């Protein structure tokens, strides 16, 4: 048996995949402690794991970022918002995270420390060269941030190019955009006694003993200069939604019309005029069943307020388990969360992506590059752009073929076994 600390930044899209892996490790007989935000205590304990809450200095509520980080709502999407995230949300928490991990390791001397990409307080353990430190494993729950001569960098939302001159210019632009954050994180790490040896985006990938990207090679840009510790381990299987009482219109899903599912995910759904409402307007009159999954209990009422004359082909729900809905879907229109996109591809469903916040522009670029969908290159598309993109995906069989090929590649990878092999090999 191996003892493992799993540390997750308190975002829903980070906690969920790490909780899946932690639960699997515990089922294999390992002793697992899960460290994340206080609001996730119930979920972690319900999974049968011991729980440790992040210190308040490093904790926040991802459902209201502006309350946790005043000024966040005023920063427009793009590199400026990315820099805000990295400086205020991730870099500023690194010191408190590291101090808490150090204290936890005295009480729970773990053999392995598993963490997500942006839990920066774990990096000093990877960078320190002293006996007895845990083996470090980073799980890539967002596109890899490693800069490369072979692919555009993470953080600018640039579409794929193989032009090395263009890539070099983008790498320079990236470092300039994040220069202030880099200086701050270097000071933080120096204060911890572990100098940061390079650009933080690179160190987040190269420093851990093992870096397992939770996708397949076909969904990630090729990089000949990636370190040997980096590999695409595969996409985690979608979680089952549990018991569900389907609405009265559910039999319409099998009636022969194409099914278009529209979602803004589980967190970025405060403003339904970003995607759900324009998508419903744009798809009005299309010979398809449009299912708007708002992922909020008041979603149907809010859509009715914003769109009183609901299109006749639209159905609006608060919560629908995607493991039940996506087998019927012909297209998923989404804002591009990494987990949601992979869930669609697990079902072989092609995509239309409208995302420009957090890592969503990077995910959208990979959707276009891999041929599994259309990138609208905006987070607030006009209705006609959604309509045209959906028509394109429905009429061009190549998108469905690429999505199904991706589904088949997913089936050939087992990320849970890949992590279990690393953890099993680290037992003292």
XYZ file of C-alpha atoms in Angstrom:
428
model
C 0.000 0.000 0.000
C 1.202 3.494 -0.891
C 0.260 6.660 0.976
C -0.868 9.476 -1.306
C -1.768 13.134 -0.892
C -3.949 14.461 -3.716
C -3.996 18.272 -3.879
C -6.563 20.040 -6.064
C -7.021 23.724 -6.785
C -10.604 24.479 -5.671
C -12.138 24.754 -9.137
C -14.930 22.311 -9.971
C -13.140 21.335 -13.183
C -9.985 20.475 -11.236
C -11.506 18.838 -8.168
C -13.725 16.501 -10.204
C -10.992 14.707 -12.199
C -8.630 14.541 -9.237
C -11.400 13.132 -7.062
C -12.020 10.471 -9.707
C -8.361 9.463 -9.637
C -8.153 9.606 -5.840
C -11.209 7.389 -5.462
C -9.705 4.881 -7.871
C -6.415 4.836 -5.962
C -8.266 4.225 -2.697
C -10.217 1.382 -4.322
C -6.881 -0.194 -5.251
C -5.896 -0.223 -1.584
C -3.814 2.945 -1.293
C -4.119 5.323 1.660
C -5.329 8.643 0.226
C -5.737 12.104 1.746
C -7.479 14.732 -0.404
C -6.595 18.418 0.018
C -8.809 21.060 -1.582
C -11.297 23.843 -0.854
C -13.635 23.633 2.117
C -16.777 23.635 -0.017
C -15.836 20.234 -1.452
C -15.595 18.472 1.926
C -18.906 16.667 1.493
C -18.037 15.313 -1.949
C -14.644 14.072 -0.817
C -15.950 12.382 2.310
C -18.858 10.856 0.378
C -16.236 9.207 -1.830
C -14.809 7.537 1.280
C -11.631 9.611 1.428
C -10.086 11.514 4.290
C -10.311 15.257 3.703
C -8.144 18.271 4.503
C -9.411 21.784 3.803
C -7.103 24.327 2.265
C -6.042 27.099 4.594
C -8.224 30.196 4.110
C -5.243 32.014 2.613
C -5.279 29.557 -0.301
C -9.003 28.788 -0.494
C -11.714 30.488 -2.533
C -15.207 29.814 -3.846
C -15.055 29.256 -7.583
C -18.773 30.055 -7.909
C -18.139 33.754 -7.181
C -14.674 34.730 -8.335
C -15.296 38.470 -8.064
C -16.171 38.118 -4.383
C -13.004 36.114 -3.759
C -10.835 38.305 -5.992
C -12.273 41.829 -6.266
C -11.762 43.276 -9.711
C -11.937 39.951 -11.519
C -15.218 40.815 -13.236
C -13.668 43.982 -14.672
C -10.864 42.172 -16.506
C -11.833 41.369 -20.119
C -11.232 37.872 -21.514
C -7.846 37.266 -23.067
C -4.210 37.432 -21.899
C -5.057 40.091 -19.312
C -7.577 37.823 -17.626
C -5.159 34.894 -17.818
C -2.473 37.010 -16.153
C -4.960 38.040 -13.440
C -5.769 34.385 -12.804
C -2.147 33.396 -12.611
C -1.047 36.252 -10.402
C -3.997 36.648 -8.043
C -5.491 33.146 -7.972
C -2.583 30.753 -8.482
C 0.733 32.465 -7.746
C -0.475 34.298 -4.638
C -1.665 31.004 -3.119
C 1.547 29.064 -3.767
C 3.279 29.958 -0.509
C 0.297 29.053 1.674
C -0.242 25.841 -0.293
C 3.372 24.799 0.153
C 3.414 25.538 3.878
C 0.248 23.499 4.365
C 1.594 20.578 2.334
C 4.796 20.654 4.367
C 2.788 20.466 7.594
C 0.555 17.699 6.231
C 3.564 15.617 5.264
C 4.739 15.585 8.884
C 1.357 14.173 9.952
C 0.793 12.018 6.872
C 4.178 11.102 5.371
C 2.989 10.396 1.854
C 5.010 8.438 -0.660
C 3.351 10.281 -3.551
C 2.013 13.791 -4.044
C -0.542 14.051 -6.864
C -1.671 17.531 -7.887
C -3.254 19.439 -10.735
C -1.360 21.717 -13.081
C -1.956 24.973 -11.253
C -1.513 23.822 -7.657
C 1.786 25.695 -7.647
C 2.525 25.053 -3.978
C 3.444 21.489 -4.933
C 6.234 22.545 -7.297
C 8.882 23.238 -4.618
C 8.800 19.535 -3.715
C 9.579 18.668 -7.329
C 12.348 21.265 -7.525
C 13.940 20.353 -4.189
C 16.582 17.651 -4.298
C 16.462 16.080 -0.881
C 15.934 12.479 0.222
C 12.556 11.470 1.522
C 10.470 13.882 -0.488
C 7.372 12.354 -2.094
C 7.318 11.337 -5.720
C 5.433 14.102 -7.510
C 2.786 13.482 -10.167
C 1.022 16.299 -11.975
C -2.272 15.584 -13.722
C -2.913 17.832 -16.711
C -6.542 18.899 -16.354
C -6.168 21.746 -18.832
C -4.120 21.952 -22.042
C -0.385 21.690 -21.337
C 1.312 25.014 -20.689
C 4.726 23.913 -21.907
C 6.251 26.334 -24.402
C 7.723 24.679 -27.448
C 9.380 25.310 -30.780
C 6.747 23.058 -32.334
C 3.406 24.493 -31.176
C 1.787 27.779 -30.127
C 2.004 28.501 -26.397
C -0.796 28.165 -23.882
C -2.274 31.463 -22.751
C -2.876 33.466 -25.915
C -5.637 31.396 -27.499
C -3.757 31.336 -30.786
C -4.819 28.800 -33.424
C -2.377 26.045 -34.270
C 0.530 26.803 -36.560
C 3.679 24.858 -37.414
C 5.480 28.041 -38.523
C 8.441 28.241 -36.151
C 8.962 31.964 -36.686
C 5.348 32.596 -35.730
C 5.632 30.249 -32.754
C 8.775 32.048 -31.589
C 7.019 35.408 -31.786
C 4.069 34.028 -29.807
C 6.409 32.645 -27.135
C 7.982 36.092 -26.772
C 4.554 37.729 -26.573
C 3.509 35.250 -23.887
C 6.519 35.931 -21.673
C 5.993 39.670 -21.998
C 2.301 39.349 -21.089
C 3.150 37.371 -17.942
C 6.336 39.184 -16.920
C 4.850 40.728 -13.760
C 3.409 37.407 -12.649
C 6.731 35.687 -13.329
C 8.569 38.169 -11.104
C 6.055 37.658 -8.297
C 6.182 33.874 -8.418
C 9.991 33.948 -8.500
C 9.928 35.992 -5.277
C 7.499 33.529 -3.704
C 9.650 30.527 -4.573
C 12.833 32.276 -3.436
C 11.136 32.892 -0.090
C 10.471 29.163 0.129
C 14.150 28.478 -0.464
C 13.605 26.930 -3.889
C 14.603 29.179 -6.806
C 12.373 28.884 -9.848
C 14.636 27.700 -12.686
C 12.615 29.102 -15.590
C 9.298 30.333 -16.909
C 6.507 29.165 -14.607
C 4.409 27.690 -17.426
C 7.336 25.464 -18.370
C 8.221 24.556 -14.785
C 4.633 23.491 -14.094
C 5.118 20.743 -16.694
C 8.830 19.923 -16.526
C 9.398 19.964 -12.747
C 7.151 17.078 -11.562
C 8.639 13.593 -11.636
C 5.688 12.503 -13.777
C 3.319 14.626 -15.837
C 0.209 12.785 -17.054
C -1.879 14.816 -19.477
C -5.495 13.685 -19.248
C -6.081 13.416 -22.969
C -4.889 11.403 -25.955
C -2.137 12.347 -28.436
C -4.710 13.010 -31.166
C -6.131 15.920 -29.129
C -2.822 17.547 -28.273
C -0.303 19.421 -30.383
C 2.831 17.393 -31.161
C 5.988 18.549 -29.389
C 9.308 16.899 -30.135
C 10.905 18.928 -27.327
C 8.595 17.748 -24.517
C 10.435 16.156 -21.558
C 10.498 12.390 -21.088
C 8.332 12.815 -17.972
C 5.454 14.134 -20.105
C 2.914 11.829 -21.692
C -0.711 11.809 -22.767
C -2.226 9.170 -20.497
C -5.773 9.276 -21.849
C -9.045 10.960 -20.941
C -10.848 10.016 -17.747
C -14.126 8.157 -18.275
C -17.238 10.294 -17.786
C -18.895 9.928 -14.416
C -22.389 8.481 -14.187
C -25.077 11.006 -13.363
C -27.016 8.803 -10.959
C -30.789 8.500 -10.706
C -32.691 10.803 -13.045
C -36.373 11.328 -13.760
C -36.445 12.362 -17.430
C -38.796 15.102 -18.640
C -41.917 14.361 -20.661
C -40.236 15.338 -23.941
C -37.443 12.738 -23.536
C -38.888 10.281 -26.146
C -38.407 13.014 -28.764
C -34.664 12.343 -28.574
C -35.127 9.155 -30.574
C -37.600 10.553 -33.088
C -35.156 10.888 -35.989
C -34.378 14.625 -35.961
C -30.779 15.696 -35.252
C -30.205 16.578 -31.605
C -28.184 19.693 -30.762
C -27.175 20.067 -27.108
C -26.204 23.524 -25.842
C -24.392 24.153 -22.556
C -22.289 26.740 -20.771
C -20.949 24.187 -18.307
C -21.388 24.027 -14.565
C -19.736 27.308 -13.519
C -19.602 29.855 -16.351
C -23.385 29.935 -16.551
C -24.278 33.099 -14.656
C -24.954 34.979 -17.896
C -26.958 32.769 -20.239
C -26.862 35.456 -22.936
C -23.256 34.482 -23.610
C -24.093 31.252 -25.440
C -27.354 29.499 -24.552
C -29.690 32.330 -25.569
C -27.926 33.236 -28.849
C -27.674 29.554 -29.719
C -31.405 29.054 -29.175
C -32.146 32.119 -31.294
C -29.794 31.039 -34.053
C -31.126 27.481 -34.137
C -34.779 28.563 -34.191
C -36.373 26.985 -37.245
C -33.616 24.427 -37.776
C -34.948 20.922 -38.348
C -33.407 19.680 -35.105
C -34.263 19.206 -31.454
C -32.298 21.778 -29.451
C -31.684 20.861 -25.812
C -30.383 23.651 -23.587
C -28.729 22.169 -20.495
C -28.330 25.176 -18.206
C -26.769 23.302 -15.242
C -28.574 25.587 -12.793
C -31.874 24.935 -11.000
C -33.352 28.258 -12.084
C -32.101 27.836 -15.643
C -35.478 27.267 -17.321
C -36.998 30.288 -15.562
C -34.004 32.455 -16.458
C -34.153 31.415 -20.112
C -37.880 32.207 -20.150
C -37.124 35.670 -18.732
C -34.449 36.322 -21.347
C -36.289 34.640 -24.208
C -40.049 34.710 -23.528
C -40.870 33.417 -27.006
C -38.953 30.182 -26.744
C -38.323 28.557 -30.131
C -40.623 25.625 -30.778
C -37.723 23.230 -31.368
C -36.034 24.051 -28.037
C -36.220 22.226 -24.712
C -34.707 23.834 -21.618
C -33.673 21.975 -18.474
C -31.804 22.772 -15.295
C -29.845 19.562 -14.963
C -29.495 16.636 -17.352
C -26.890 13.883 -16.848
C -24.692 13.997 -19.929
C -24.059 10.263 -19.752
C -27.765 9.852 -20.585
C -28.153 12.775 -23.004
C -25.018 12.704 -25.158
C -25.632 9.242 -26.678
C -28.511 10.934 -28.539
C -26.573 14.076 -29.515
C -25.376 14.941 -33.007
C -23.613 18.175 -31.985
C -22.603 19.739 -28.668
C -22.482 23.545 -28.594
C -20.319 24.463 -25.613
C -18.126 27.156 -24.124
C -15.228 24.720 -24.174
C -14.439 23.391 -20.721
C -11.725 20.721 -20.956
C -13.785 18.131 -19.098
C -16.994 18.778 -21.009
C -15.269 18.592 -24.384
C -13.691 15.272 -23.450
C -17.065 13.971 -22.258
C -18.539 14.753 -25.682
C -15.644 13.044 -27.438
C -16.057 9.968 -25.237
C -19.445 9.674 -26.940
C -18.096 10.504 -30.401
C -20.047 13.783 -30.537
C -18.575 16.636 -32.633
C -18.537 20.152 -31.255
C -19.110 23.829 -31.842
C -17.062 25.770 -29.294
C -17.527 29.387 -28.199
C -15.075 30.066 -25.386
C -12.566 32.791 -24.582
C -12.106 32.684 -20.795
C -9.797 30.619 -18.569
C -8.363 27.832 -20.751
C -11.378 27.633 -23.049
C -9.805 29.389 -26.038
C -6.984 26.828 -25.917
C -9.469 23.953 -25.818
C -11.407 25.452 -28.720
C -8.224 25.736 -30.789
C -7.549 22.029 -30.249
C -11.105 21.151 -31.261
C -10.525 22.874 -34.594
C -6.984 21.495 -35.059
C -8.050 17.898 -34.414
C -11.008 18.146 -36.796
C -13.664 17.262 -34.217
C -15.514 20.567 -34.437
C -15.650 24.279 -35.156
C -13.991 27.032 -33.109
C -16.067 30.229 -33.181
C -13.137 32.156 -31.614
C -15.394 34.148 -29.319
C -17.183 33.608 -26.040
C -20.267 35.547 -27.079
C -21.233 34.497 -30.617
C -23.952 36.035 -32.737
C -26.953 33.732 -33.301
C -26.239 33.364 -37.008
C -22.674 32.234 -36.324
C -23.923 29.429 -34.092
C -26.505 28.451 -36.710
C -23.941 28.370 -39.521
C -21.441 26.370 -37.459
C -24.044 23.797 -36.410
C -25.191 23.421 -40.005
C -21.578 22.921 -41.067
C -20.988 20.188 -38.499
C -24.273 18.437 -39.294
C -23.694 18.513 -43.053
C -19.999 17.567 -43.139
C -19.558 13.929 -42.103
C -15.840 14.479 -41.484
C -16.549 16.087 -38.105
C -18.518 13.078 -36.897
C -15.865 10.724 -38.296
C -13.066 12.564 -36.483
C -15.065 12.633 -33.243
C -15.706 8.898 -33.450
C -12.046 8.231 -34.203
C -11.200 10.259 -31.084
C -13.691 8.179 -29.098
C -11.960 5.027 -30.301
C -8.554 6.390 -29.300
C -9.917 7.229 -25.854
C -10.900 3.568 -25.508
C -7.303 2.506 -26.151
C -5.975 4.488 -23.165
C -6.469 3.956 -19.432
C -5.352 7.002 -17.421
C -6.418 5.462 -14.115
C -4.150 2.484 -14.713
C -1.343 4.802 -15.839
C -1.520 6.719 -12.557
C -1.888 3.519 -10.539
C 1.307 2.177 -12.106
C 3.221 5.303 -11.100
C 1.819 5.256 -7.566
C 2.425 1.534 -7.160
C 6.033 1.950 -8.205
C 6.641 4.633 -5.594
C 5.947 2.558 -2.467
C 8.693 2.870 0.125
